Coordinates of C-alpha atoms in Angstrom, one line a residue:
Chain A
A1 CA -9.7 -0.5 14.9
Q2 CA -9.4 1.1 11.5
K3 CA -11.0 -0.6 8.5
I4 CA -11.3 0.1 4.8
T5 CA -14.2 -1.3 2.8
Q6 CA -14.3 -1.6 -1.0
T7 CA -17.5 -3.2 -2.0
Q8 CA -16.9 -3.4 -5.8
P9 CA -14.7 -6.4 -6.7
G10 CA -14.8 -5.4 -10.3
M11 CA -15.8 -2.6 -12.5
F12 CA -16.1 -2.1 -16.3
V13 CA -15.9 1.3 -18.0
Q14 CA -15.8 2.3 -21.6
E15 CA -12.8 4.3 -22.8
K16 CA -13.2 8.1 -22.3
E17 CA -16.0 7.6 -19.8
A18 CA -15.8 8.5 -16.1
V19 CA -15.9 5.9 -13.4
T20 CA -16.3 6.0 -9.6
L21 CA -14.6 3.5 -7.3
D22 CA -16.2 3.3 -3.9
C23 CA -14.4 3.3 -0.6
T24 CA -15.8 3.6 2.9
Y25 CA -13.7 3.7 6.1
D26 CA -14.1 3.2 9.8
T27 CA -11.9 4.9 12.4
S28 CA -12.2 6.6 15.7
D29 CA -9.2 8.8 15.0
Q30 CA -9.9 12.5 14.5
S31 CA -6.9 12.9 12.3
Y32 CA -6.1 10.5 9.4
G33 CA -5.1 10.3 5.8
L34 CA -6.8 8.6 2.9
F35 CA -5.0 7.3 -0.1
W36 CA -5.7 5.6 -3.4
Y37 CA -3.1 3.4 -5.1
K38 CA -3.2 1.7 -8.5
Q39 CA -1.6 -1.7 -8.9
P40 CA -1.0 -2.9 -12.5
S41 CA -0.3 -6.5 -13.3
S42 CA 3.4 -5.8 -12.7
G43 CA 2.7 -5.6 -9.0
E44 CA 4.0 -2.2 -8.2
M45 CA 1.7 0.0 -6.1
I46 CA 1.4 3.5 -7.7
F47 CA 0.3 6.4 -5.6
L48 CA -2.6 8.3 -7.1
I49 CA -4.1 10.7 -4.7
Y50 CA -4.2 11.7 -1.0
Q51 CA -6.9 13.4 1.2
G52 CA -6.3 14.5 4.8
S53 CA -9.2 14.3 7.2
Y54 CA -9.0 18.1 7.8
D55 CA -8.8 19.1 4.2
E56 CA -12.0 20.9 3.3
Q57 CA -11.6 20.6 -0.4
N58 CA -11.7 17.4 -2.3
A59 CA -8.2 16.4 -3.6
T60 CA -7.6 16.3 -7.3
E61 CA -4.6 15.1 -9.3
G62 CA -5.0 15.3 -13.1
R63 CA -7.8 12.9 -14.1
Y64 CA -8.1 11.6 -10.5
S65 CA -10.3 13.2 -7.9
L66 CA -11.3 12.1 -4.5
N67 CA -14.9 12.6 -3.4
F68 CA -14.5 13.0 0.3
Q69 CA -17.6 12.9 2.4
K70 CA -16.4 12.9 6.0
A71 CA -19.8 12.5 7.7
R72 CA -20.5 9.4 5.6
K73 CA -16.9 8.2 6.0
S74 CA -16.5 7.7 2.3
A75 CA -13.6 8.5 0.0
N76 CA -14.6 7.6 -3.5
L77 CA -12.1 7.8 -6.4
V78 CA -13.3 9.4 -9.6
I79 CA -11.4 8.8 -12.8
S80 CA -12.4 11.0 -15.6
A81 CA -11.9 10.2 -19.3
S82 CA -10.8 6.6 -18.7
Q83 CA -7.9 5.3 -20.7
L84 CA -7.1 1.7 -21.6
G85 CA -4.0 2.0 -19.4
D86 CA -6.2 2.6 -16.4
S87 CA -7.0 -1.1 -16.3
A88 CA -5.6 -2.3 -13.0
M89 CA -6.4 -3.1 -9.4
Y90 CA -7.2 0.0 -7.3
F91 CA -6.7 0.1 -3.6
C92 CA -8.1 2.6 -1.0
A93 CA -5.9 2.9 2.1
M94 CA -5.9 4.8 5.3
S95 CA -3.2 5.9 7.7
P96 CA -3.4 7.7 11.0
E97 CA -2.0 11.2 10.8
S98 CA 0.6 10.5 13.3
Y99 CA 4.3 11.3 13.5
N100 CA 4.9 7.9 14.9
T101 CA 3.8 5.7 12.0
D102 CA 3.5 5.5 8.3
K103 CA 1.5 2.3 8.4
L104 CA -1.2 1.9 5.8
I105 CA -4.4 -0.1 6.1
F106 CA -5.7 -1.3 2.7
G107 CA -9.1 -2.3 1.4
T108 CA -9.6 -5.4 -0.7
G109 CA -9.3 -3.6 -3.9
T110 CA -11.4 -3.1 -7.1
R111 CA -10.3 -4.4 -10.4
L112 CA -11.1 -1.9 -13.1
Q113 CA -11.3 -2.9 -16.7
V114 CA -11.4 -0.3 -19.4
F115 CA -12.7 -1.4 -22.8
P116 CA -12.5 0.3 -26.2
Chain B
K1 CA 15.7 10.1 -8.4
A2 CA 15.8 6.4 -8.1
G3 CA 12.7 4.6 -6.9
V4 CA 12.3 1.8 -4.3
T5 CA 14.3 -1.2 -5.2
Q6 CA 13.4 -4.7 -4.0
T7 CA 15.5 -7.7 -4.6
P8 CA 15.1 -10.4 -5.7
R9 CA 12.0 -10.0 -7.8
Y10 CA 11.2 -13.7 -7.8
L11 CA 12.1 -16.5 -5.4
I12 CA 11.3 -20.1 -5.0
K13 CA 11.9 -21.8 -1.7
T14 CA 11.2 -25.1 -0.1
R15 CA 9.1 -25.6 3.1
G16 CA 11.2 -25.3 6.1
Q17 CA 13.8 -23.1 4.5
Q18 CA 14.4 -19.4 5.4
V19 CA 14.5 -16.4 3.1
T20 CA 15.8 -12.9 3.2
L21 CA 14.3 -10.1 1.1
S22 CA 15.9 -6.7 0.6
C23 CA 14.5 -3.2 0.1
S24 CA 16.4 -0.1 -0.8
P25 CA 14.2 3.0 -0.1
I26 CA 14.3 6.3 -1.9
S27 CA 17.2 8.5 -0.9
G28 CA 16.3 10.6 2.1
H29 CA 13.4 8.4 3.1
R30 CA 13.8 7.0 6.6
S31 CA 10.7 4.9 7.0
V32 CA 10.4 1.4 5.4
S33 CA 7.3 -0.6 5.7
W34 CA 6.7 -4.2 4.6
Y35 CA 3.4 -5.7 3.4
Q36 CA 2.3 -9.2 2.4
Q37 CA -0.2 -9.5 -0.4
T38 CA -2.0 -12.7 -1.0
P39 CA -5.3 -13.5 -3.0
G40 CA -7.0 -14.6 0.2
Q41 CA -5.9 -12.1 2.8
G42 CA -5.2 -9.1 0.6
L43 CA -2.6 -6.5 1.6
Q44 CA -1.5 -6.9 5.2
F45 CA 1.0 -4.8 7.1
L46 CA 4.0 -6.7 8.4
F47 CA 6.2 -4.1 10.1
E48 CA 7.7 -0.6 9.8
Y49 CA 11.2 0.6 10.5
F50 CA 12.3 4.1 11.1
S51 CA 15.9 5.1 11.8
E52 CA 16.9 1.5 12.4
T53 CA 14.1 0.9 14.9
Q54 CA 10.9 -1.1 14.5
R55 CA 8.1 1.4 15.4
N56 CA 5.1 -0.6 14.3
K57 CA 4.3 -4.3 13.9
G58 CA 1.4 -6.2 12.3
N59 CA -0.1 -9.5 13.5
F60 CA 2.3 -11.9 12.1
P61 CA 4.1 -14.8 13.8
G62 CA 7.7 -14.4 15.1
R63 CA 9.0 -16.2 12.0
F64 CA 8.7 -12.9 10.3
S65 CA 11.4 -10.5 11.3
G66 CA 13.1 -7.5 9.8
R67 CA 15.8 -4.9 10.3
Q68 CA 16.9 -1.6 9.0
F69 CA 20.5 -0.4 8.4
S70 CA 22.0 3.0 9.0
N71 CA 21.6 3.8 5.3
S72 CA 17.8 3.0 5.6
R73 CA 18.0 -0.1 3.6
S74 CA 15.8 -2.8 5.1
E75 CA 15.7 -6.6 5.1
M76 CA 12.9 -8.9 6.1
N77 CA 13.5 -12.5 7.0
V78 CA 11.1 -15.4 7.1
S79 CA 12.2 -18.5 8.8
T80 CA 10.8 -22.0 8.6
L81 CA 8.8 -21.3 5.5
E82 CA 5.3 -22.6 5.1
L83 CA 3.2 -23.0 2.0
G84 CA 1.0 -20.2 3.2
D85 CA 3.9 -17.7 3.1
S86 CA 3.7 -17.7 -0.7
A87 CA 2.9 -14.1 -1.5
L88 CA 4.0 -10.9 -3.1
Y89 CA 6.0 -9.0 -0.5
L90 CA 5.9 -5.2 -1.0
C91 CA 8.2 -2.7 0.5
A92 CA 7.1 1.0 0.9
S93 CA 9.4 3.9 1.5
S94 CA 8.4 7.2 3.0
L95 CA 9.8 10.2 4.7
G96 CA 8.6 8.9 8.1
F97 CA 8.1 12.2 9.9
D98 CA 6.1 14.5 7.7
R99 CA 2.4 13.9 8.0
A100 CA 1.4 16.4 5.4
N101 CA 0.7 14.3 2.3
T102 CA 3.2 11.6 3.0
E103 CA 2.5 9.2 0.3
A104 CA 4.4 5.9 0.5
F105 CA 6.3 4.8 -2.6
F106 CA 6.3 1.1 -3.3
G107 CA 8.8 -1.2 -4.9
Q108 CA 7.8 -3.7 -7.5
G109 CA 7.7 -6.4 -4.9
T110 CA 9.3 -9.8 -4.4
R111 CA 7.2 -12.7 -5.4
L112 CA 7.9 -15.6 -3.1
T113 CA 6.7 -19.1 -3.9
V114 CA 7.1 -21.8 -1.3
V115 CA 6.9 -25.4 -2.6

């Protein structure tokens, strides 16, 4: 069975600093996708970044980058130059790379608080 | 383009009642997935619909059901509500058949409170 583990319930970072949110996963699938979502207090899940299991380069999207270490089964999110608006819950998720499902399995989340 | 629309945003129901939640996906998206989010259990997958057919289901009792219409809009129904059904219900819309970077777009959710 697939599983996502996020071991940091909460993280604090000062504005303009970088922060790494940890995510490890477990799957026996050869092909899978890894996602990070941000959930502000409003409740909406906002897509941040995606990494496919066969992608050799780490994904980047603006201030977000995904540190993908396949052998260690980790997919950490790095946010550079944190902003106050980055304060939110962050979820790591996994999906099998299948044409038959778009199901996502989520971790328990990390609450990030950015302070001035 | 318009995002994913979930209605209603908030709902209060009494134990034993039933409830129907609605989700309108992004135009062109054929897959709609539903998730339940609670403080205790986190985000849990309920079911996924693609082209009016349920193609994946999570581990929820039969009181939870759903359907998808020909325009890809989806509804989920919970019958005989229990206090533990109080949660944020999120709907996700995706293309459904392109596995290259198929991020799911979520609605703002429906917050259901059962009293």
